[in-house]
Short mmCIF file of C-alpha atoms in Angstrom, two decimals:
data_model
loop_
_atom_site.label_atom_id
_atom_site.label_comp_id
_atom_site.label_asym_id
_atom_site.label_seq_id
_atom_site.Cartn_x
_atom_site.Cartn_y
_atom_site.Cartn_z
CA MET A 1 -54.84 135.81 -154.66
CA ARG A 2 -54.12 137.03 -151.38
CA MET A 3 -56.67 136.53 -148.56
CA GLY A 4 -59.19 139.43 -148.53
CA GLU A 5 -58.14 140.69 -151.98
CA PRO A 6 -61.07 141.00 -154.61
CA GLU A 7 -60.55 138.84 -157.71
CA ILE A 8 -58.91 140.52 -160.72
CA GLY A 9 -61.41 140.84 -163.52
CA LEU A 10 -60.66 139.52 -167.01
CA ARG A 11 -62.26 141.09 -170.12
CA ALA A 12 -61.79 141.18 -173.92
CA GLY A 13 -59.76 143.94 -175.16
CA VAL A 14 -60.70 146.97 -177.24
CA ALA A 15 -58.88 149.39 -179.44
CA GLU A 16 -58.58 152.15 -176.84
CA ASP A 17 -56.54 149.57 -174.77
CA TRP A 18 -53.53 149.87 -176.83
CA ASP A 19 -51.52 152.56 -175.03
CA ALA A 20 -51.99 150.72 -171.58
CA ILE A 21 -50.81 147.41 -173.19
CA ALA A 22 -47.94 149.11 -174.59
CA ASP A 23 -47.00 150.68 -171.14
CA LEU A 24 -47.55 147.20 -169.51
CA MET A 25 -45.13 145.49 -171.90
CA GLY A 26 -42.57 148.09 -171.20
CA TYR A 27 -42.49 147.07 -167.60
CA VAL A 28 -42.64 143.32 -168.48
CA PHE A 29 -39.93 143.22 -170.96
CA HIS A 30 -37.90 146.04 -169.68
CA GLU A 31 -38.12 148.24 -172.75
CA THR A 32 -39.38 151.69 -173.33
CA TRP A 33 -41.54 151.83 -176.53
CA SER A 34 -41.02 154.92 -178.73
CA GLY A 35 -43.97 156.26 -180.41
CA GLU A 36 -42.59 154.72 -183.72
CA VAL A 37 -42.73 151.29 -182.04
CA ARG A 38 -46.05 151.79 -180.39
CA ALA A 39 -47.38 152.62 -184.03
CA THR A 40 -45.58 149.54 -185.53
CA GLU A 41 -46.79 147.12 -183.16
CA GLY A 42 -50.28 148.56 -182.94
CA SER A 43 -50.62 148.10 -186.74
CA VAL A 44 -51.11 144.40 -186.43
CA PHE A 45 -52.80 144.48 -182.97
CA GLU A 46 -56.26 142.76 -183.07
CA PRO A 47 -58.22 143.89 -180.01
CA GLU A 48 -60.88 141.35 -180.28
CA ARG A 49 -58.32 138.90 -179.65
CA ALA A 50 -56.59 140.51 -176.69
CA LEU A 51 -57.34 139.47 -172.97
CA VAL A 52 -57.02 142.03 -170.39
CA ALA A 53 -56.65 141.77 -166.62
CA GLU A 54 -57.70 144.77 -164.43
CA ASP A 55 -57.31 145.71 -160.85
CA GLY A 56 -59.75 148.40 -160.56
CA LYS A 57 -58.91 150.75 -163.38
CA LEU A 58 -55.35 149.53 -163.83
CA MET A 59 -54.37 147.07 -166.48
CA VAL A 60 -52.15 144.52 -164.72
CA GLY A 61 -51.97 141.63 -167.26
CA HIS A 62 -52.41 140.80 -171.10
CA ALA A 63 -52.40 138.19 -173.36
CA ALA A 64 -53.23 138.22 -177.16
CA ALA A 65 -53.05 136.46 -180.64
CA TYR A 66 -52.51 137.20 -184.25
CA THR A 67 -54.88 135.67 -187.00
CA ARG A 68 -52.51 133.88 -189.26
CA GLU A 69 -51.54 130.89 -190.99
CA LEU A 70 -48.69 128.26 -190.30
CA THR A 71 -47.03 125.88 -192.68
CA VAL A 72 -46.69 122.59 -191.10
CA PRO A 73 -45.69 119.27 -192.86
CA GLY A 74 -47.35 119.06 -196.07
CA ALA A 75 -50.05 121.54 -195.16
CA ILE A 76 -50.91 125.06 -194.13
CA VAL A 77 -53.32 125.63 -191.23
CA PRO A 78 -54.77 128.43 -189.33
CA ALA A 79 -52.82 129.04 -186.02
CA ALA A 80 -53.41 131.30 -183.30
CA HIS A 81 -50.10 133.14 -182.97
CA VAL A 82 -49.84 134.11 -179.28
CA THR A 83 -48.15 137.18 -178.11
CA LEU A 84 -47.86 139.93 -175.81
CA VAL A 85 -48.25 137.91 -172.91
CA GLY A 86 -47.26 139.50 -169.42
CA VAL A 87 -48.24 140.43 -165.74
CA ALA A 88 -47.33 143.73 -164.13
CA PRO A 89 -44.50 143.04 -161.65
CA THR A 90 -46.80 144.30 -158.71
CA HIS A 91 -49.22 141.29 -159.36
CA ARG A 92 -47.06 138.26 -160.00
CA ARG A 93 -47.62 135.03 -157.92
CA ARG A 94 -51.35 135.47 -157.93
CA GLY A 95 -52.31 133.00 -160.65
CA LEU A 96 -52.98 135.81 -163.04
CA LEU A 97 -51.05 134.24 -165.87
CA ARG A 98 -52.67 130.75 -165.52
CA ARG A 99 -56.12 132.21 -165.66
CA MET A 100 -55.22 134.32 -168.81
CA MET A 101 -53.55 131.52 -170.66
CA GLU A 102 -56.37 129.02 -169.90
CA ARG A 103 -58.98 131.56 -170.77
CA GLN A 104 -57.29 132.24 -174.07
CA LEU A 105 -56.88 128.41 -174.82
CA ALA A 106 -60.64 127.94 -174.01
CA ASP A 107 -61.69 130.91 -176.40
CA ILE A 108 -59.34 129.54 -179.22
CA ALA A 109 -61.00 126.21 -178.88
CA ALA A 110 -64.57 127.50 -178.69
CA ALA A 111 -64.10 129.60 -181.98
CA ALA A 112 -63.18 126.24 -183.71
CA ARG A 113 -61.10 128.10 -186.50
CA GLU A 114 -57.49 127.16 -185.27
CA PRO A 115 -56.36 123.69 -184.55
CA VAL A 116 -53.22 124.89 -183.06
CA ALA A 117 -51.66 127.81 -181.36
CA SER A 118 -47.88 128.83 -181.49
CA LEU A 119 -45.62 131.23 -179.69
CA TRP A 120 -41.85 132.29 -178.81
CA ALA A 121 -41.21 131.77 -175.26
CA SER A 122 -39.67 134.50 -173.29
CA GLU A 123 -39.00 131.99 -170.49
CA THR A 124 -39.03 128.31 -171.49
CA LYS A 125 -40.25 126.95 -168.34
CA ILE A 126 -43.57 129.05 -168.48
CA TYR A 127 -45.41 127.55 -171.32
CA PRO A 128 -44.99 123.83 -170.84
CA ARG A 129 -47.54 124.38 -167.97
CA PHE A 130 -50.09 125.09 -170.37
CA GLY A 131 -49.52 122.30 -172.93
CA TYR A 132 -46.95 124.06 -175.20
CA GLY A 133 -44.28 121.71 -176.60
CA MET A 134 -40.97 122.93 -178.06
CA ALA A 135 -41.52 122.23 -181.66
CA ALA A 136 -38.98 124.08 -183.68
CA LEU A 137 -35.30 124.73 -182.94
CA ARG A 138 -33.43 127.38 -184.39
CA LEU A 139 -29.77 127.77 -185.61
CA VAL A 140 -28.03 131.21 -184.69
CA VAL A 141 -24.63 131.85 -186.41
CA GLU A 142 -21.99 134.45 -185.62
CA VAL A 143 -19.55 134.18 -188.54
CA MET A 144 -16.11 135.05 -188.77
CA THR A 145 -16.35 136.29 -192.48
CA ARG A 146 -12.75 136.44 -193.38
CA GLU A 147 -12.26 132.99 -192.29
CA VAL A 148 -15.02 131.47 -194.26
CA THR A 149 -15.36 130.87 -198.05
CA LEU A 150 -18.51 129.46 -199.75
CA THR A 151 -17.58 126.30 -201.82
CA ALA A 152 -20.73 126.48 -204.10
CA PRO A 153 -20.06 127.59 -207.57
CA ALA A 154 -21.31 130.87 -208.72
CA GLY A 155 -24.56 130.84 -210.73
CA GLU A 156 -25.88 133.04 -213.47
CA GLY A 157 -28.17 135.23 -211.70
CA THR A 158 -27.54 138.88 -210.78
CA LEU A 159 -28.03 140.74 -207.44
CA ARG A 160 -30.19 143.98 -207.34
CA LEU A 161 -30.38 146.35 -204.28
CA VAL A 162 -33.83 147.50 -203.35
CA GLU A 163 -35.40 149.71 -200.69
CA PRO A 164 -37.38 147.03 -198.67
CA ALA A 165 -40.46 149.15 -198.18
CA GLU A 166 -40.45 149.66 -202.03
CA ALA A 167 -40.07 146.09 -202.86
CA ILE A 168 -42.89 144.28 -200.90
CA ALA A 169 -44.54 143.03 -203.83
CA GLU A 170 -41.51 141.27 -205.11
CA PHE A 171 -40.65 139.91 -201.68
CA ALA A 172 -44.19 138.63 -201.36
CA ARG A 173 -44.12 136.73 -204.62
CA ILE A 174 -41.05 134.78 -203.62
CA TYR A 175 -42.04 134.26 -200.11
CA GLU A 176 -45.58 132.93 -201.28
CA ARG A 177 -43.83 130.68 -203.79
CA LEU A 178 -41.73 129.09 -201.01
CA ARG A 179 -44.12 129.20 -198.24
CA PRO A 180 -46.12 125.94 -198.76
CA ALA A 181 -42.91 123.94 -198.31
CA LYS A 182 -41.33 126.05 -195.55
CA VAL A 183 -42.61 124.36 -192.27
CA GLY A 184 -42.67 126.99 -189.61
CA TRP A 185 -43.43 129.92 -191.84
CA SER A 186 -46.20 132.13 -191.12
CA SER A 187 -48.65 133.92 -193.65
CA ARG A 188 -47.92 137.52 -194.37
CA ASP A 189 -50.69 139.67 -196.16
CA GLU A 190 -49.77 143.28 -197.01
CA ARG A 191 -50.28 144.40 -193.51
CA TRP A 192 -47.83 141.86 -191.95
CA TRP A 193 -45.29 142.61 -194.58
CA THR A 194 -45.35 146.34 -193.82
CA PHE A 195 -44.98 145.31 -190.19
CA VAL A 196 -41.97 143.12 -190.86
CA LEU A 197 -40.21 145.63 -193.01
CA ASP A 198 -41.27 148.67 -190.71
CA ASP A 199 -37.83 150.02 -189.52
CA PRO A 200 -38.04 152.41 -186.60
CA GLU A 201 -34.75 154.07 -185.74
CA SER A 202 -35.30 153.30 -182.17
CA VAL A 203 -34.83 149.70 -182.57
CA ARG A 204 -31.86 149.77 -184.84
CA HIS A 205 -29.37 150.06 -181.91
CA GLY A 206 -26.90 152.12 -183.74
CA ALA A 207 -26.99 150.02 -187.02
CA THR A 208 -27.99 151.30 -190.44
CA ALA A 209 -31.52 151.06 -191.76
CA LEU A 210 -32.77 148.05 -192.95
CA HIS A 211 -31.38 146.91 -196.66
CA GLY A 212 -32.63 144.60 -199.11
CA VAL A 213 -31.31 142.61 -202.10
CA ILE A 214 -33.09 140.50 -204.88
CA HIS A 215 -31.64 137.70 -206.92
CA ASP A 216 -32.60 137.98 -210.49
CA THR A 217 -32.51 135.39 -213.16
CA LYS A 218 -33.91 135.39 -216.85
CA ASN A 219 -36.98 133.72 -215.66
CA GLY A 220 -37.64 136.16 -212.80
CA PRO A 221 -36.44 136.83 -209.16
CA THR A 222 -35.60 133.67 -207.38
CA GLY A 223 -34.60 134.85 -203.79
CA TYR A 224 -33.95 137.87 -201.47
CA ALA A 225 -32.28 138.94 -198.34
CA LEU A 226 -32.71 141.55 -195.72
CA TRP A 227 -29.96 142.81 -193.54
CA ARG A 228 -28.41 145.84 -191.95
CA VAL A 229 -24.81 146.62 -190.76
CA LYS A 230 -23.68 147.65 -187.23
CA GLU A 231 -20.54 149.85 -187.88
CA GLY A 232 -17.36 149.03 -185.94
CA TRP A 233 -13.73 150.07 -186.07
CA ASN A 234 -10.71 148.86 -183.85
CA GLN A 235 -6.96 149.30 -183.95
CA HIS A 236 -6.57 147.08 -186.93
CA GLY A 237 -9.27 149.00 -189.12
CA PRO A 238 -12.67 148.41 -189.91
CA ASP A 239 -14.75 145.76 -187.87
CA SER A 240 -18.26 146.21 -188.86
CA THR A 241 -21.03 143.32 -188.65
CA THR A 242 -23.60 142.47 -190.93
CA GLN A 243 -26.76 141.53 -189.24
CA ILE A 244 -28.74 139.17 -191.33
CA ARG A 245 -32.44 139.26 -190.88
CA GLU A 246 -34.02 136.99 -193.40
CA VAL A 247 -32.82 134.99 -196.54
CA ALA A 248 -35.10 133.24 -198.85
CA ALA A 249 -34.21 131.38 -201.83
CA ALA A 250 -36.02 128.84 -204.39
CA ASP A 251 -33.01 127.02 -205.34
CA PRO A 252 -29.28 126.40 -204.29
CA GLN A 253 -27.83 128.96 -206.79
CA ALA A 254 -29.95 131.79 -205.41
CA TYR A 255 -29.16 130.68 -201.89
CA ALA A 256 -25.32 130.60 -202.47
CA ALA A 257 -25.20 134.02 -204.32
CA LEU A 258 -27.13 135.65 -201.50
CA TRP A 259 -25.04 134.11 -198.67
CA ARG A 260 -21.73 135.01 -200.77
CA PHE A 261 -22.96 138.69 -200.91
CA LEU A 262 -23.96 138.83 -197.22
CA LEU A 263 -20.55 137.28 -195.99
CA SER A 264 -18.53 139.60 -198.19
CA ILE A 265 -19.84 143.10 -197.57
CA ASP A 266 -16.89 145.74 -197.66
CA LEU A 267 -15.70 146.83 -194.15
CA THR A 268 -17.37 144.10 -192.30
CA ARG A 269 -15.31 141.37 -190.49
CA SER A 270 -18.26 139.36 -189.02
CA ALA A 271 -22.02 138.48 -189.86
CA ASN A 272 -24.66 137.21 -187.55
CA ALA A 273 -28.28 135.77 -188.33
CA ARG A 274 -30.54 134.40 -185.77
CA TYR A 275 -33.44 132.90 -187.50
CA LEU A 276 -32.19 129.97 -189.51
CA ALA A 277 -33.29 126.47 -189.82
CA GLN A 278 -31.47 123.89 -187.64
CA ASP A 279 -30.55 121.88 -191.01
CA GLU A 280 -29.56 125.27 -192.75
CA PRO A 281 -27.87 124.38 -196.19
CA LEU A 282 -25.06 126.99 -195.10
CA LEU A 283 -23.60 124.32 -192.98
CA HIS A 284 -22.59 122.45 -195.96
CA MET A 285 -21.67 125.15 -198.28
CA VAL A 286 -18.63 126.67 -196.50
CA ASP A 287 -14.93 125.36 -196.09
CA GLU A 288 -14.66 126.27 -192.33
CA PRO A 289 -18.17 125.35 -190.92
CA ARG A 290 -16.72 125.76 -187.34
CA ARG A 291 -16.06 129.62 -188.26
CA LEU A 292 -19.84 129.87 -188.51
CA GLY A 293 -20.03 129.86 -184.75
CA ALA A 294 -23.20 127.91 -184.88
CA ARG A 295 -25.45 127.24 -181.75
CA ILE A 296 -28.86 125.99 -181.30
CA GLY A 297 -31.73 127.82 -179.54
CA ASP A 298 -35.46 127.50 -179.01
CA GLY A 299 -37.98 128.79 -181.70
CA LEU A 300 -41.59 127.99 -182.19
CA TRP A 301 -43.70 126.35 -179.48
CA ILE A 302 -46.90 124.52 -180.47
CA ARG A 303 -49.89 123.91 -178.52
CA ILE A 304 -52.71 121.41 -179.90
CA ILE A 305 -56.06 122.98 -179.67
CA ASP A 306 -58.18 120.66 -181.46
CA LEU A 307 -56.40 117.21 -181.56
CA PRO A 308 -58.26 115.27 -184.17
CA ALA A 309 -58.22 118.39 -186.59
CA ALA A 310 -54.66 119.18 -186.14
CA LEU A 311 -53.54 115.55 -186.52
CA THR A 312 -55.77 115.28 -189.67
CA ALA A 313 -54.53 118.52 -191.10
CA ARG A 314 -50.80 117.73 -191.66
CA ARG A 315 -49.30 114.89 -193.53
CA TYR A 316 -46.73 112.16 -192.44
CA ARG A 317 -43.47 111.10 -193.95
CA THR A 318 -44.44 107.39 -194.04
CA ASP A 319 -47.66 105.60 -193.48
CA VAL A 320 -48.93 105.32 -190.09
CA ASP A 321 -51.69 103.66 -188.17
CA VAL A 322 -51.36 104.04 -184.50
CA VAL A 323 -53.66 104.46 -181.55
CA ILE A 324 -52.26 107.22 -179.16
CA GLU A 325 -53.64 107.72 -175.57
CA VAL A 326 -53.42 111.51 -174.87
CA THR A 327 -53.94 113.40 -171.62
CA ASP A 328 -54.75 117.14 -171.84
CA PRO A 329 -55.47 118.62 -168.36
CA ILE A 330 -56.75 122.12 -169.96
CA LEU A 331 -58.68 121.08 -172.85
CA SER A 332 -60.37 118.00 -171.80
CA ARG A 333 -61.77 117.20 -175.04
CA ASN A 334 -58.33 116.26 -176.42
CA THR A 335 -57.98 113.54 -173.63
CA GLY A 336 -58.79 110.05 -174.82
CA ARG A 337 -57.67 107.51 -177.34
CA TRP A 338 -57.15 108.54 -180.88
CA ARG A 339 -56.57 106.39 -183.91
CA LEU A 340 -54.28 108.20 -186.52
CA THR A 341 -54.10 106.71 -189.83
CA GLY A 342 -52.16 108.71 -192.45
CA GLY A 343 -49.26 109.17 -194.82
CA PRO A 344 -47.89 111.49 -197.41
CA GLU A 345 -51.23 112.11 -199.15
CA ALA A 346 -53.98 112.21 -196.34
CA ALA A 347 -54.49 111.55 -192.83
CA THR A 348 -57.74 110.75 -190.51
CA CYS A 349 -57.81 111.09 -186.70
CA VAL A 350 -60.83 109.68 -184.76
CA ALA A 351 -61.70 108.89 -181.36
CA THR A 352 -61.52 104.92 -180.47
CA THR A 353 -61.72 102.48 -177.78
CA GLU A 354 -59.07 100.34 -179.32
CA PRO A 355 -56.00 99.57 -176.99
CA ALA A 356 -53.37 102.10 -177.15
CA ASP A 357 -49.92 101.91 -178.93
CA LEU A 358 -48.41 104.94 -177.45
CA ALA A 359 -49.50 107.26 -174.56
CA CYS A 360 -48.24 111.04 -173.74
CA THR A 361 -49.77 114.20 -172.94
CA VAL A 362 -50.76 116.85 -175.52
CA LEU A 363 -47.53 118.80 -174.77
CA GLU A 364 -45.60 115.80 -176.70
CA LEU A 365 -47.79 115.88 -179.63
CA GLY A 366 -47.02 119.62 -179.85
CA ALA A 367 -43.57 119.24 -179.64
CA ALA A 368 -43.63 116.64 -182.37
CA TYR A 369 -46.17 118.39 -184.64
CA LEU A 370 -43.95 120.33 -186.92
CA GLY A 371 -41.49 117.36 -187.64
CA GLY A 372 -38.70 118.74 -185.73
CA THR A 373 -38.86 116.88 -182.44
CA PRO A 374 -38.94 113.24 -182.82
CA LEU A 375 -41.13 110.94 -180.80
CA GLY A 376 -38.43 108.71 -180.13
CA SER A 377 -36.36 111.59 -178.69
CA LEU A 378 -39.37 112.26 -176.33
CA ALA A 379 -39.64 108.73 -175.28
CA ALA A 380 -35.90 108.57 -174.44
CA ALA A 381 -36.66 111.39 -171.97
CA GLY A 382 -39.59 109.50 -170.54
CA ARG A 383 -42.08 111.71 -172.16
CA VAL A 384 -43.66 109.20 -174.47
CA ARG A 385 -44.70 105.59 -173.41
CA GLU A 386 -44.58 102.82 -175.99
CA LEU A 387 -47.27 100.23 -175.07
CA THR A 388 -47.18 98.06 -178.30
CA PRO A 389 -43.76 97.07 -179.27
CA GLY A 390 -42.61 98.63 -182.63
CA ALA A 391 -45.23 101.39 -182.45
CA LEU A 392 -42.81 104.06 -181.27
CA ASP A 393 -40.20 103.72 -184.29
CA ALA A 394 -43.02 103.58 -186.88
CA ALA A 395 -44.79 106.56 -185.57
CA SER A 396 -41.49 108.60 -184.76
CA THR A 397 -40.54 108.19 -188.55
CA ALA A 398 -43.94 109.08 -189.69
CA PHE A 399 -44.27 112.34 -187.68
CA GLY A 400 -40.74 113.55 -189.13
CA TRP A 401 -40.37 115.32 -192.21
CA HIS A 402 -37.52 115.75 -195.05
CA ARG A 403 -36.59 119.33 -193.71
CA MET A 404 -36.49 120.60 -190.13
CA PRO A 405 -38.91 123.34 -189.47
CA HIS A 406 -37.65 127.12 -189.92
CA PRO A 407 -38.81 129.66 -187.45
CA THR A 408 -38.01 132.58 -189.77
CA GLU A 409 -39.49 135.54 -187.63
CA SER A 410 -40.51 135.96 -184.00
CA PHE A 411 -43.89 137.79 -183.05
#
């Protein structure tokens, strides 16, 4: 705040704020939201979880959260899905973002419903300041489809084209069947499925409407995919691109059938997908993996809200009994020594005065929480300190999981 300026007020949101929020997000993210987009985004807006900053009658800052669940190793937990965070370009460098983020964390903690918060970072240097750790990387592929062949044998299932909005019930049944084991997936009730599949023309950027395909077997559907195609032609002929939104499969046969279909659509010469797991099976099912054009980007960021509840809620790959000394400069109740005892079936985390085996901040525990960022890697970066010889290896193994987290949708 500049000398002589009144402090900007923070208040809880109300439903009538939505248009002003949409206008502010347009300034912050350099977008113009059409009426369709405003309606789509507004359909999942929770005004009671919005935090509004006002300079007089002008909205100059906003942060919100969605009430959803998140799959973590061995469990599903309530998680605040933080979103729509921004400050007007006229009000930067006044500490407003910090006030909003710290107030939001305090509100989530006070409600005592969600042990963790998650978000997608617009700029990755921002959110570590508030204790968010980079917990799930994502794989992005840009495939030269004519140069890649799937080596997996064809299964006995069949594929069926569907209109996405008319197939919500089928998609949801497959998704719910898979969700308990898919670390990084978020819950989707009917409202969220409608949001995910809503397809305003203004966001297609010249591509087709969203398409859907379901993999059927004699025992029922076992997978689905969502995609669209961006038309293209050059001097050699057709050069269209398949834009893959989501692939969900219950077994290798459905997975291979869906990818074989997506990579061989007529008149296309390339395909891209932006929300895949770091250990995506596709990497091991093609004859030319280099032609997948794979690269890694950041995905989900996790913030521990209630440390003992969060560490108790998830499961661990191997047995672990470790005392961790944790520092949390924002939520002070997380600061202290905590004894974590757990394994594949259960876990407990309680305050203790015993000597610490490891020391870190709450950020590192958030980064390791989904099993995708090894504590050993964080220690090699100087972010985790081993105080008892051997404790790091044991804890790093226990915090891992048999599959990498899969951040399948941004929010």
